[in-house]
Coordinates of C-alpha atoms in Angstrom, one line a residue:
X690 CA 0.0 0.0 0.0
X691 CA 2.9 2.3 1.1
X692 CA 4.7 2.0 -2.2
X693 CA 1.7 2.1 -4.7
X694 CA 1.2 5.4 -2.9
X695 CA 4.4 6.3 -3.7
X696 CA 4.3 5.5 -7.2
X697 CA 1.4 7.5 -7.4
X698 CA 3.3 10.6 -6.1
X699 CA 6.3 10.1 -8.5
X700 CA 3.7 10.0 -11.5
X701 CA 2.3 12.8 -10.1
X702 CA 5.7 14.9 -9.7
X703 CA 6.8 13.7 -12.8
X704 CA 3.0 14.6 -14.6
X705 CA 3.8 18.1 -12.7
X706 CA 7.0 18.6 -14.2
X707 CA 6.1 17.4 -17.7
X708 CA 3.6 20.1 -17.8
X709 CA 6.3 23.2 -17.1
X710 CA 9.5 21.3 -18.7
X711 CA 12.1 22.4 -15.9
X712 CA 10.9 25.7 -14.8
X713 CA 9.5 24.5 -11.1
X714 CA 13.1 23.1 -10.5
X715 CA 14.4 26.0 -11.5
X716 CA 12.1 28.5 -9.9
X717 CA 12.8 26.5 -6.9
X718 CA 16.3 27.2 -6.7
X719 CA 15.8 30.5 -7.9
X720 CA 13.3 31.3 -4.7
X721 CA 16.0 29.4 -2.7
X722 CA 18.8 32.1 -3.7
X723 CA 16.9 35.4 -4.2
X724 CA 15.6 34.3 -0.1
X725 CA 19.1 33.8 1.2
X726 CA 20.7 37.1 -1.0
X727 CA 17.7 38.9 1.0
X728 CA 18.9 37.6 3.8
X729 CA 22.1 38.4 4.3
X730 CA 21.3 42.0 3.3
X731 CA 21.6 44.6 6.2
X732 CA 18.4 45.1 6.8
X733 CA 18.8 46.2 10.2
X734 CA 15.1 45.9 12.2
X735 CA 13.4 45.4 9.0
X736 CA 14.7 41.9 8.3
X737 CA 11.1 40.6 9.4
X738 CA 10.2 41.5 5.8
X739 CA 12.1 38.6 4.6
X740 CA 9.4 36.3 6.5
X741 CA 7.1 37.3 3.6
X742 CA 8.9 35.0 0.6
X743 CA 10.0 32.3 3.5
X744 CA 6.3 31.9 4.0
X745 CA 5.3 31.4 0.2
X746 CA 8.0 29.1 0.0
X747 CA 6.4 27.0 2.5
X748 CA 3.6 27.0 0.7
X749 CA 4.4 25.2 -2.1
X750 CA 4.4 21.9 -1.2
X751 CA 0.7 22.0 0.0
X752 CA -0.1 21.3 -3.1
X753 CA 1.9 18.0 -3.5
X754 CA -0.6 17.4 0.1
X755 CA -3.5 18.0 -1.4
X756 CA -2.2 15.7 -5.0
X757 CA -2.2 13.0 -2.7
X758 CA -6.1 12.5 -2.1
X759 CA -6.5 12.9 -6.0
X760 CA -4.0 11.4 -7.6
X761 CA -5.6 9.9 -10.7
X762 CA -7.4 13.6 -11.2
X763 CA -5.4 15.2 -14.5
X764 CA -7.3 18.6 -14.2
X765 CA -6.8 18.5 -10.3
X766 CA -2.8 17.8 -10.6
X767 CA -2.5 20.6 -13.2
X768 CA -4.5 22.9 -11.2
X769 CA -2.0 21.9 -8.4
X770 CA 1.0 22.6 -10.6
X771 CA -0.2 25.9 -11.1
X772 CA -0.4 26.6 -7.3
X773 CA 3.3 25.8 -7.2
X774 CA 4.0 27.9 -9.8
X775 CA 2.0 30.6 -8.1
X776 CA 4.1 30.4 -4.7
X777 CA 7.2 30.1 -6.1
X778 CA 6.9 32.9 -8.7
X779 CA 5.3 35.1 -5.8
X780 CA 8.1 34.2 -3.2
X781 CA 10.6 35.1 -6.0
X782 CA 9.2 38.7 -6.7
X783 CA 9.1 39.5 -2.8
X784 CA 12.6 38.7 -2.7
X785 CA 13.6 40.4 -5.1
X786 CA 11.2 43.7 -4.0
X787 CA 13.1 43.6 -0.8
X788 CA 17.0 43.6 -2.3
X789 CA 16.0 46.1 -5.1
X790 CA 13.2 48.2 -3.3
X791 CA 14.9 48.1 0.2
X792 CA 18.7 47.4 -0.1
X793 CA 19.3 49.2 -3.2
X794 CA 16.6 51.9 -3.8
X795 CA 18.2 53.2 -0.2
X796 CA 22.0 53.4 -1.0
X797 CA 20.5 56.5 -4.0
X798 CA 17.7 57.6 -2.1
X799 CA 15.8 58.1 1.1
X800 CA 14.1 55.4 3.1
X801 CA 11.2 54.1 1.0
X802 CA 8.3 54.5 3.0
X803 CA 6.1 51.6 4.5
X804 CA 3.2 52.3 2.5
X805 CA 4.5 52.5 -0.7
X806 CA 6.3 49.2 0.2
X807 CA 3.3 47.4 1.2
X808 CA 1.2 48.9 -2.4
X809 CA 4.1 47.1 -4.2
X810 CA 4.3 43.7 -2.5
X811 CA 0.4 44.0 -3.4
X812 CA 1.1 44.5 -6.8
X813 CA 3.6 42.0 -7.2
X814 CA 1.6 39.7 -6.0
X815 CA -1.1 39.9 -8.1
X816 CA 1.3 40.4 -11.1
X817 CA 2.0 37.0 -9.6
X818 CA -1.3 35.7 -10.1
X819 CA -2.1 37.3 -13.8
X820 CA 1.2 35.5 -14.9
X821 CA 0.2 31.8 -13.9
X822 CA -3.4 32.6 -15.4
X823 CA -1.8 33.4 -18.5
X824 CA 0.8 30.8 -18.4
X825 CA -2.6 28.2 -18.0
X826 CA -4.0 29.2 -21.4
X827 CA -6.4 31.7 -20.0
X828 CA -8.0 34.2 -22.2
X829 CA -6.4 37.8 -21.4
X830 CA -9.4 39.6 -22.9
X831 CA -12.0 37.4 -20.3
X832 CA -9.4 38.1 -18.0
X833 CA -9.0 41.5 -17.9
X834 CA -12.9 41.9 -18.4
X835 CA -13.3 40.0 -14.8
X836 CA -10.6 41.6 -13.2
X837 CA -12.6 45.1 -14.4
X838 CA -15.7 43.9 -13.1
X839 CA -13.8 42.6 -9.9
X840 CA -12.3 45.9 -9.4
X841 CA -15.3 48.0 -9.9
X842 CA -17.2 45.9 -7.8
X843 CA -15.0 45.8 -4.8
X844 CA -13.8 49.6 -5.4
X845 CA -17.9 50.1 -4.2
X846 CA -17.3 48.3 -1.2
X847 CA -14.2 49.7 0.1
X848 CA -14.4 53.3 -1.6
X849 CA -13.3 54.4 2.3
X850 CA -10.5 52.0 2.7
X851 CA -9.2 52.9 -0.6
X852 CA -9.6 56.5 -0.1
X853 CA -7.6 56.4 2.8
X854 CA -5.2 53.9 0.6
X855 CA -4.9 56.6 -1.6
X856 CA -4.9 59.7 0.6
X857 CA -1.4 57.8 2.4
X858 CA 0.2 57.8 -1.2
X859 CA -0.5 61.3 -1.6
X860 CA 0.7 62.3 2.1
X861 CA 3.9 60.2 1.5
X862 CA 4.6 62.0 -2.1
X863 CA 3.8 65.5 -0.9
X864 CA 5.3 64.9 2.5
X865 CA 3.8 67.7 4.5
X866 CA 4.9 65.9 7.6
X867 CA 7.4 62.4 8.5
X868 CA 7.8 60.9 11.3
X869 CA 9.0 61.9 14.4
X870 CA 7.4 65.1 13.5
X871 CA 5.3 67.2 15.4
X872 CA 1.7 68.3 14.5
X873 CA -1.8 69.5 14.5
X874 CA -4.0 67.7 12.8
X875 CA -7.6 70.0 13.2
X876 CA -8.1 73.2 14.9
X877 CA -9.0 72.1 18.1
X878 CA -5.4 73.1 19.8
X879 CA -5.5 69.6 22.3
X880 CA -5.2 67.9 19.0
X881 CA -1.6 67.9 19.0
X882 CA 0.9 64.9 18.6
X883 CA 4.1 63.4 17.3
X884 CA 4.0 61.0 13.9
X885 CA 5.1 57.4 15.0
X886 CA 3.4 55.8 12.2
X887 CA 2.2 56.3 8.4
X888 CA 0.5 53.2 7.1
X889 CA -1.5 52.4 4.2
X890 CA -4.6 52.6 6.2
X891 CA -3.9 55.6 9.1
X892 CA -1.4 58.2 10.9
X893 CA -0.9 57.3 14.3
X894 CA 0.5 60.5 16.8
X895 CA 1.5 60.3 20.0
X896 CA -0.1 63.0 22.1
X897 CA 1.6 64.5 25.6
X898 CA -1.3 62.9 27.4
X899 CA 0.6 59.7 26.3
X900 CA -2.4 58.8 24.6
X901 CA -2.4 57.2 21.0
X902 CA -4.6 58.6 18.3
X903 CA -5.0 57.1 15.3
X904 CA -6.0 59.4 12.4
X905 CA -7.7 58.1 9.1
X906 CA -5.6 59.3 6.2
X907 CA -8.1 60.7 4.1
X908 CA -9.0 62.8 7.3
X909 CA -6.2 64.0 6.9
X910 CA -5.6 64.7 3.8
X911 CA -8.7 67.1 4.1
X912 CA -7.9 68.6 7.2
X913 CA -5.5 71.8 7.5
X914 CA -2.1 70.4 8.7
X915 CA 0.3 72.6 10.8
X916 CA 3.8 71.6 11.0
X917 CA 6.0 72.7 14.4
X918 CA 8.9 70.6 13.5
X919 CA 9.1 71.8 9.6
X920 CA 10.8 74.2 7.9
X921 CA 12.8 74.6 10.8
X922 CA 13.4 71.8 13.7
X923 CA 12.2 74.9 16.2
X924 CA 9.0 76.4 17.0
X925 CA 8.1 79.6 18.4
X926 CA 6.2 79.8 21.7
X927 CA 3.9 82.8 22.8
X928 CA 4.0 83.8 26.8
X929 CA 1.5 86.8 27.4
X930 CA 2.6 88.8 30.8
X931 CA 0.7 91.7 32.2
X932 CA 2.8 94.8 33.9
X933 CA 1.6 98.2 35.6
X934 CA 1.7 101.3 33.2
X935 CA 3.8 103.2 35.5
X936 CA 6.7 101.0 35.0
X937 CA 8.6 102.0 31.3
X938 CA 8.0 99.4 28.6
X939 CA 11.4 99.5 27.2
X940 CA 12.6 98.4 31.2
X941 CA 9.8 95.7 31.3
X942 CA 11.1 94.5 28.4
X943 CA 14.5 94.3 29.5
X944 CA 13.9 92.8 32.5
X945 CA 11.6 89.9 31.0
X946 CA 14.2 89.2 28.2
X947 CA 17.2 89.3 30.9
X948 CA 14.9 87.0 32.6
X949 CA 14.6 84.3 30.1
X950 CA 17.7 84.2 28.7
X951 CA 18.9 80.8 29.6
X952 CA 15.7 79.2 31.1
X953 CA 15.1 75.4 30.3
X954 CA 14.5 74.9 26.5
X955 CA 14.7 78.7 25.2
X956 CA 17.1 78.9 22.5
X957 CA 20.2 81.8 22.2
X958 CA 19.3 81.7 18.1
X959 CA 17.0 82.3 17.1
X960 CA 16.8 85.3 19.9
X961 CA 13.9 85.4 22.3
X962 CA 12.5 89.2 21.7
X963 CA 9.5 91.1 23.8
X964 CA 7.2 93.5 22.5
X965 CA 4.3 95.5 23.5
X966 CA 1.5 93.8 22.5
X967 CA -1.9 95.6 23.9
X968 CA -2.9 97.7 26.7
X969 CA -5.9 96.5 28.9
X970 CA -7.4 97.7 31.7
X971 CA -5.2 96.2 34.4
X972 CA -2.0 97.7 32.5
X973 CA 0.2 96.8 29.5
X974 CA 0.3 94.0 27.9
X975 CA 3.8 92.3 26.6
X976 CA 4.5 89.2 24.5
X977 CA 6.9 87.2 24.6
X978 CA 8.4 85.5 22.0
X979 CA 11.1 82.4 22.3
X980 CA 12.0 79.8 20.5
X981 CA 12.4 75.8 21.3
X982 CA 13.7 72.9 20.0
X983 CA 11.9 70.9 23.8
X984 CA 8.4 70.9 21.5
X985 CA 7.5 67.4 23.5
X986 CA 8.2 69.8 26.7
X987 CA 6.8 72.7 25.6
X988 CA 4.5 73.3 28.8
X989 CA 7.8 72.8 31.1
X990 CA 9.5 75.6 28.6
X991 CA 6.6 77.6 29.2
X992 CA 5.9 77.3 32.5
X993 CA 10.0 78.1 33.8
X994 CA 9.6 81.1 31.5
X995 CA 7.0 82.4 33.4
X996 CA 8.5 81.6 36.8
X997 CA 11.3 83.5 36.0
X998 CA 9.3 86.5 34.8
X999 CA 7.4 86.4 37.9
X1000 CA 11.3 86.7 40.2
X1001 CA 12.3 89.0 38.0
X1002 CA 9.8 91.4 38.2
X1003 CA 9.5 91.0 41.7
X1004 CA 13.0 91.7 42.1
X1005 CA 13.2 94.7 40.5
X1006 CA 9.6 95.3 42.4
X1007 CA 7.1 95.1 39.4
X1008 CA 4.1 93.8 40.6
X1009 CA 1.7 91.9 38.4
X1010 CA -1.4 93.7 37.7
X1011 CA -4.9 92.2 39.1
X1012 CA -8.1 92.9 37.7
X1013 CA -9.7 95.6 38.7
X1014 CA -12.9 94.1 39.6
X1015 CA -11.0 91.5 41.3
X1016 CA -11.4 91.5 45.2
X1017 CA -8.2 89.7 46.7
X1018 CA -7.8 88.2 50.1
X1019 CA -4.4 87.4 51.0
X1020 CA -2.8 85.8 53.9
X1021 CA 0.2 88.1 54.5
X1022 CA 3.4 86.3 54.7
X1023 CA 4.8 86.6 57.9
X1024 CA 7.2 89.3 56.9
X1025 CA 4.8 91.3 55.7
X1026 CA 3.5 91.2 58.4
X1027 CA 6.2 91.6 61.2
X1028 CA 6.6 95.4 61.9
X1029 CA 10.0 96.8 60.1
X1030 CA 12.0 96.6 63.1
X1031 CA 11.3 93.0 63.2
X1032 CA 12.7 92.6 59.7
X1033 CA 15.9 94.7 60.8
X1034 CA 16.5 92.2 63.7
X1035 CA 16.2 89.1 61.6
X1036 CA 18.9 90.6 58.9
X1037 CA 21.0 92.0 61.7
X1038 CA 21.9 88.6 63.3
X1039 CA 22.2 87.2 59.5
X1040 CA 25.0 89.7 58.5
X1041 CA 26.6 89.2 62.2
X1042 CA 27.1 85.6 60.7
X1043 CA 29.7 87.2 58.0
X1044 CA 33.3 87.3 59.0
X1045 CA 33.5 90.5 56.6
X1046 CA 31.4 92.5 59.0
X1047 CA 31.8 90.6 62.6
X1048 CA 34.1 94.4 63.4
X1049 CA 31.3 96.4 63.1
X1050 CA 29.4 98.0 66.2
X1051 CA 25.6 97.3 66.7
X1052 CA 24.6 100.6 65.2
X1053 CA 26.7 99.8 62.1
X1054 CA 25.0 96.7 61.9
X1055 CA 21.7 98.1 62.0
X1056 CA 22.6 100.6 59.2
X1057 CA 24.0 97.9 57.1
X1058 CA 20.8 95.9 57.6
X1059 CA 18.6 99.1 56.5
X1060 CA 20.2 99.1 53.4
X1061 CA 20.4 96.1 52.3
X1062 CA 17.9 94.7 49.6
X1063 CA 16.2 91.5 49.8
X1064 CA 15.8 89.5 46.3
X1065 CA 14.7 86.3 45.3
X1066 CA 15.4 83.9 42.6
X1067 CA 14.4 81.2 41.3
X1068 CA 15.9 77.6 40.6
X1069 CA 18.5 77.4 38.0
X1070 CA 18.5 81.5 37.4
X1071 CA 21.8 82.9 37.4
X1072 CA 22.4 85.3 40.5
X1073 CA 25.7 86.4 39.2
X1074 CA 27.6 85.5 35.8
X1075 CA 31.3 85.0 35.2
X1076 CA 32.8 88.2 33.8
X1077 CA 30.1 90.9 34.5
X1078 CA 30.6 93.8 36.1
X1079 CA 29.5 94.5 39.7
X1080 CA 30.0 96.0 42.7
X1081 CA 27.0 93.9 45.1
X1082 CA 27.4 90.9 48.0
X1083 CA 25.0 88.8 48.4
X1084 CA 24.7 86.7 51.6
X1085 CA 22.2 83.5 51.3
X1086 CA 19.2 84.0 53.8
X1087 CA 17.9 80.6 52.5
X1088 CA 18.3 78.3 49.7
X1089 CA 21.7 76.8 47.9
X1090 CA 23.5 78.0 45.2
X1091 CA 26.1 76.3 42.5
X1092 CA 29.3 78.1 42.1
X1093 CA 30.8 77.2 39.2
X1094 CA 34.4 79.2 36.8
X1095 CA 35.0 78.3 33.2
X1096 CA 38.4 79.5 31.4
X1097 CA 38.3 79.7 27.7
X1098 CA 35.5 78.2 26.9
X1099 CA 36.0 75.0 28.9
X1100 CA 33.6 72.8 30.6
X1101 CA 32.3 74.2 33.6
X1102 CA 34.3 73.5 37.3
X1103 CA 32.6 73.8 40.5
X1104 CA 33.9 75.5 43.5
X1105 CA 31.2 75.1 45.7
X1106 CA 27.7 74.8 46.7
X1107 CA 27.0 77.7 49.2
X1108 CA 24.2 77.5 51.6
X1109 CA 22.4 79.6 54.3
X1110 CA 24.8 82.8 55.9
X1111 CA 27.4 81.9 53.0
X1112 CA 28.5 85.0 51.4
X1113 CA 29.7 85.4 47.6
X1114 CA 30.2 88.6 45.2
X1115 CA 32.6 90.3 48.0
X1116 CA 35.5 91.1 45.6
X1117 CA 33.2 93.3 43.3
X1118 CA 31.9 94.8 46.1
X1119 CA 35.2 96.0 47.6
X1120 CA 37.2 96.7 44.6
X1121 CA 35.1 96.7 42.0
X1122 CA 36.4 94.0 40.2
X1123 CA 34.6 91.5 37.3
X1124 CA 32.8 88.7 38.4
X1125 CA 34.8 85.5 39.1
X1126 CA 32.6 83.1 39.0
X1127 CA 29.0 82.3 38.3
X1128 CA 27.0 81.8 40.6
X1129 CA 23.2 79.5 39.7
X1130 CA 20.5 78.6 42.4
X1131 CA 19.9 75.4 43.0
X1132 CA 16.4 75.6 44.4
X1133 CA 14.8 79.0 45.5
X1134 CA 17.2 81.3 47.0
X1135 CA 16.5 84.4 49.1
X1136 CA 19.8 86.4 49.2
X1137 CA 20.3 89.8 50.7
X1138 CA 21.9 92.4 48.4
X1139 CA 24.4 94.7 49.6
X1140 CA 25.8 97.6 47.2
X1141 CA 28.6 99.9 47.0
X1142 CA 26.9 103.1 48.8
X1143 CA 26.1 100.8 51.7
X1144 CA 29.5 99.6 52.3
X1145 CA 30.4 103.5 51.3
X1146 CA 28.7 104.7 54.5
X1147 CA 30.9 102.4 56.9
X1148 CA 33.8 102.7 55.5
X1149 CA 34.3 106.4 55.9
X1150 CA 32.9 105.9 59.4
X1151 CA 35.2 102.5 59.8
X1152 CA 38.9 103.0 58.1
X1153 CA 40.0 99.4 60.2
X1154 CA 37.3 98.1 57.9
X1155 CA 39.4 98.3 54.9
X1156 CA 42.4 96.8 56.2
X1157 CA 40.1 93.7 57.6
X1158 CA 38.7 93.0 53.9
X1159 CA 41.5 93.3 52.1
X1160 CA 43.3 90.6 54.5
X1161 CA 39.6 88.6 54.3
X1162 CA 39.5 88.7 50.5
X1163 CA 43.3 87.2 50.0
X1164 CA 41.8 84.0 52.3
X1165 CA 38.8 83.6 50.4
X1166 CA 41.1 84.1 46.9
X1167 CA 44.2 81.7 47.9
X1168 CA 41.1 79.1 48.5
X1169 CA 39.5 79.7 45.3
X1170 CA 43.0 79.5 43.5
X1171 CA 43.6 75.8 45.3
X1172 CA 40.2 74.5 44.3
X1173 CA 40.6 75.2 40.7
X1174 CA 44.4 74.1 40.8
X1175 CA 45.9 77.0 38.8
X1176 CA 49.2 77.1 40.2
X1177 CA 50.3 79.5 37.7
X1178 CA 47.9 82.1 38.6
X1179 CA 49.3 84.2 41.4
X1180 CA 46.7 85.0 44.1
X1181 CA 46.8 88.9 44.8
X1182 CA 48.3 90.2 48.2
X1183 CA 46.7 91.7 51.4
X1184 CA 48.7 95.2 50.3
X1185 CA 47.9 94.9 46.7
X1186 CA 44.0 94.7 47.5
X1187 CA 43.8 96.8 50.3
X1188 CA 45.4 99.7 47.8
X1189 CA 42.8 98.7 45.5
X1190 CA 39.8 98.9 47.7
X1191 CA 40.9 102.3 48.7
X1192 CA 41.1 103.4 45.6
X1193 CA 37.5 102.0 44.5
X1194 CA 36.0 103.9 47.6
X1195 CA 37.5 107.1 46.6
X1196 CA 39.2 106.7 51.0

């Protein structure tokens, strides 16, 4: 039984064969090598396409299965044949769409995209098909006739898939977006998302809710597209800030563009600007304008813009207008609400912290503390930058700071991290000289200010006062000088600063 089964096969195979000379053989071994060329191509994460001819090669012996329950059926067996023929000419063309299309098309040009991929295994497929029809002695004209009616019949019933077929092709010639870009896809302004995926079918965006929304593509290609990542990989962001009319807009301006410069995402080019934009009721209104590359982060660039507008202003003591209709209760800070010799007292044991001052008498002190001007910044704003000019110390009432030198362009060096009581800017103050280092808050820092007409008033009063900083600033410079390890750099001597200080008060 086994054998006369087996003969049957052979006859079969050799009925098979007889019909197509030695083309199966040779289309075998053609599929064979067109699969293993694809394989060894560096396809990189794409190599899964090569699954696509592996599979229609496996598929050709089904028919040799299915010979097997029929074998004495001529029509059947060269039906068969021609599913053979069918799977091996299709896992041929696949292979070869993926060297020629993939590895080749790509060493000239771009990436092909997905879509236009897929459309041509599709086609090659079917060309597939129409060549073992014809091969079988069909009619072409009854062909084609069928395959019009065919067409026509199930263009009705998927006019929407193939719309959106269609509408991909389009979006992937014109190219009004790729992915990894950013965009807004109606006019609703939530609608918003990044391009992971263009198929045949959909666009699917990533929103910043995380959430996946998959867009039909003839939507799309009726919708009004905006780009943020195209022509240019940065997009401008719009910041709207209220201030009071009595303050100047050209110092508002100033102040808010000072303020920015810096901040987490804003870019140095194209420069921020500010303008003024409107004036409403509760006072002027100024826009401002940066620019970001941080478009997934753009609420974070934003929102640390803002914050530090808000120091800023309050620093320089620009309040932000309320409306006027607005009826505001407001839990005074305790500051605010501790009578002004209260605030004295609490400054006057922070400065009697500073080895600078520890000489001076209790009315001194007081006087100092009077003078002095409170400010507050917020994380990551520069206090102080390497190279400006000053003549201001600043002592920490709360927060940290980062203190930080670069020479000729280098990478940044740390000198310390300063904390509550800790005193920096003291050289400018006392002679005058450029900033040495740069000073950054950590998290929010309250610093008292102290200028040159304060320290003016003592020393004329305090001579001994001179001679004490100048022998104060050599300590805190021979320190700064070992931490950085520049040898080479002489630190400068008690004399040398104390005739420098002298000469910077005019004593």
């Amino acid at each position: 039984m086994f054998f006369a089964t087996g003969d049957l096969m052979w006859n079969w195979l050799q009925s098979v064969i007889g019909i197509f000379g030695t083309d199966l053989p040779r289309e075998l071994l053609v599929a064979l090598a067109a699969i293993a060329v694809a394989f060894v191509l560096p396809l990189g994460k794409r190599r899964r396409l090569v699954q696509v001819p592996i599979i229609f090669l496996l598929l050709a012996p089904l028919p040799i299965a299915a010979a097997g329950l029929f074998p004495e059926s001529i029509d059947l067996n060269r039906f068969l044949g021609l599913g053979i023929h069918f799977f091996l000419i299709t896992s041929i063309v696949q292979s070869l769409l993926i060297i020629f299309c993939i590895s080749i098309w790509e060493q000239v040009s771009r990436p092909m995209p997905k879509i236009f991929f897929d459309v041509l295994r599709w086609s090659g497929t079917i060309l597939a098909l129409f060549v073992v029809l014809l091969e079988s002695g069909a009619d072409p004209a009854e062909l084609f006739t069928g395959s019009a009616v065919l067409t026509a019949v199930m263009g009705f019933a998927l006019k929407d898939t193939l719309g959106n077929v269609f509408a991909g092709l389009a979006i992937h010639a014109e190219q009004p977006f790729e992915l990894g870009d950013w965009i807004q896809y109606d006019t609703n302004q939530a609608h918003i998302g990044k391009v992971t995926e263009i198929n045949w079918r959909a666009t699917k965006v990533i929103t910043l809710d995380e959430a996946e929304v998959i867009i039909p593509n003839g939507q799309l290609a009726q919708a009004s597209i905006r780009n943020f990542t195209k022509p240019q990989r940065w997009s401008r962001r719009s910041l709207f800030v209220v201030a009071p009319y009595e303050e100047s807009p050209q110092r508002v301006q100033q102040i808010m563009l000072e303020a920015i410069r810096g901040s987490f995402g804003v870019l140095e080019h194209p420069a921020a600007s500010v303008v003024t934009n409107d004036f409403k009721e509760r006072g002027i209104e100024y826009w401002v304008r940066l620019f970001t590359t941080e478009f997934d982060k753009r609420d974070r660039v934003d929102g640390m813009a803002r914050d530090r507008i808000w120091y800023a202003l309050a620093r320089h003591g620009i309040k932000i207008p309320v409306a006027t209709q607005a009826i505001r209760l407001t839990h005074l800070p305790t500051e605010a609400a501790s009578s002004f010799d209260e605030i004295l007292k609490q400054r006057k044991e922070i400065l009697s912290e500073v080895d600078l001052l520890g000489m001076l008498s209790e009315d001194q002190m007081l006087q100092l503390a009077s003078d002095a001007v409170q400010e507050t910044f917020a994380s990551g704003e520069e206090i102080i930058r390497q190279g400006d000019l000053g003549s201001s110390m600043f002592i920490i009432e709360s927060g940290n700071v980062d203190v930080t030198v670069s020479d000729s362009g280098s990478a940044p060096t740390r000198l310390a991290i300063l904390s509550s009581k800790d005193v920096f800017g003291e050289m400018s103050l006392m002679t005058g000289a450029q900033r040495s280092a740069t000073v950054t808050a950590m998290v929010e820092t309250r610093i008292l200010r102290i200028d040159k007409p304060a320290m003016s008033k003592l020393l004329t009063v305090e001579p001994l006062l001179v001679k004490r900083a100048s022998e104060y600033l050599v300590g805190r410079q021979v320190a700064r000088f070992e931490i950085i390890s520049q040898i080479e750099k002489q630190a400068p001597s008690s004399i040398d600063l104390f005739e420098r200080i002298k000469k910077f008060f005019a004593i």
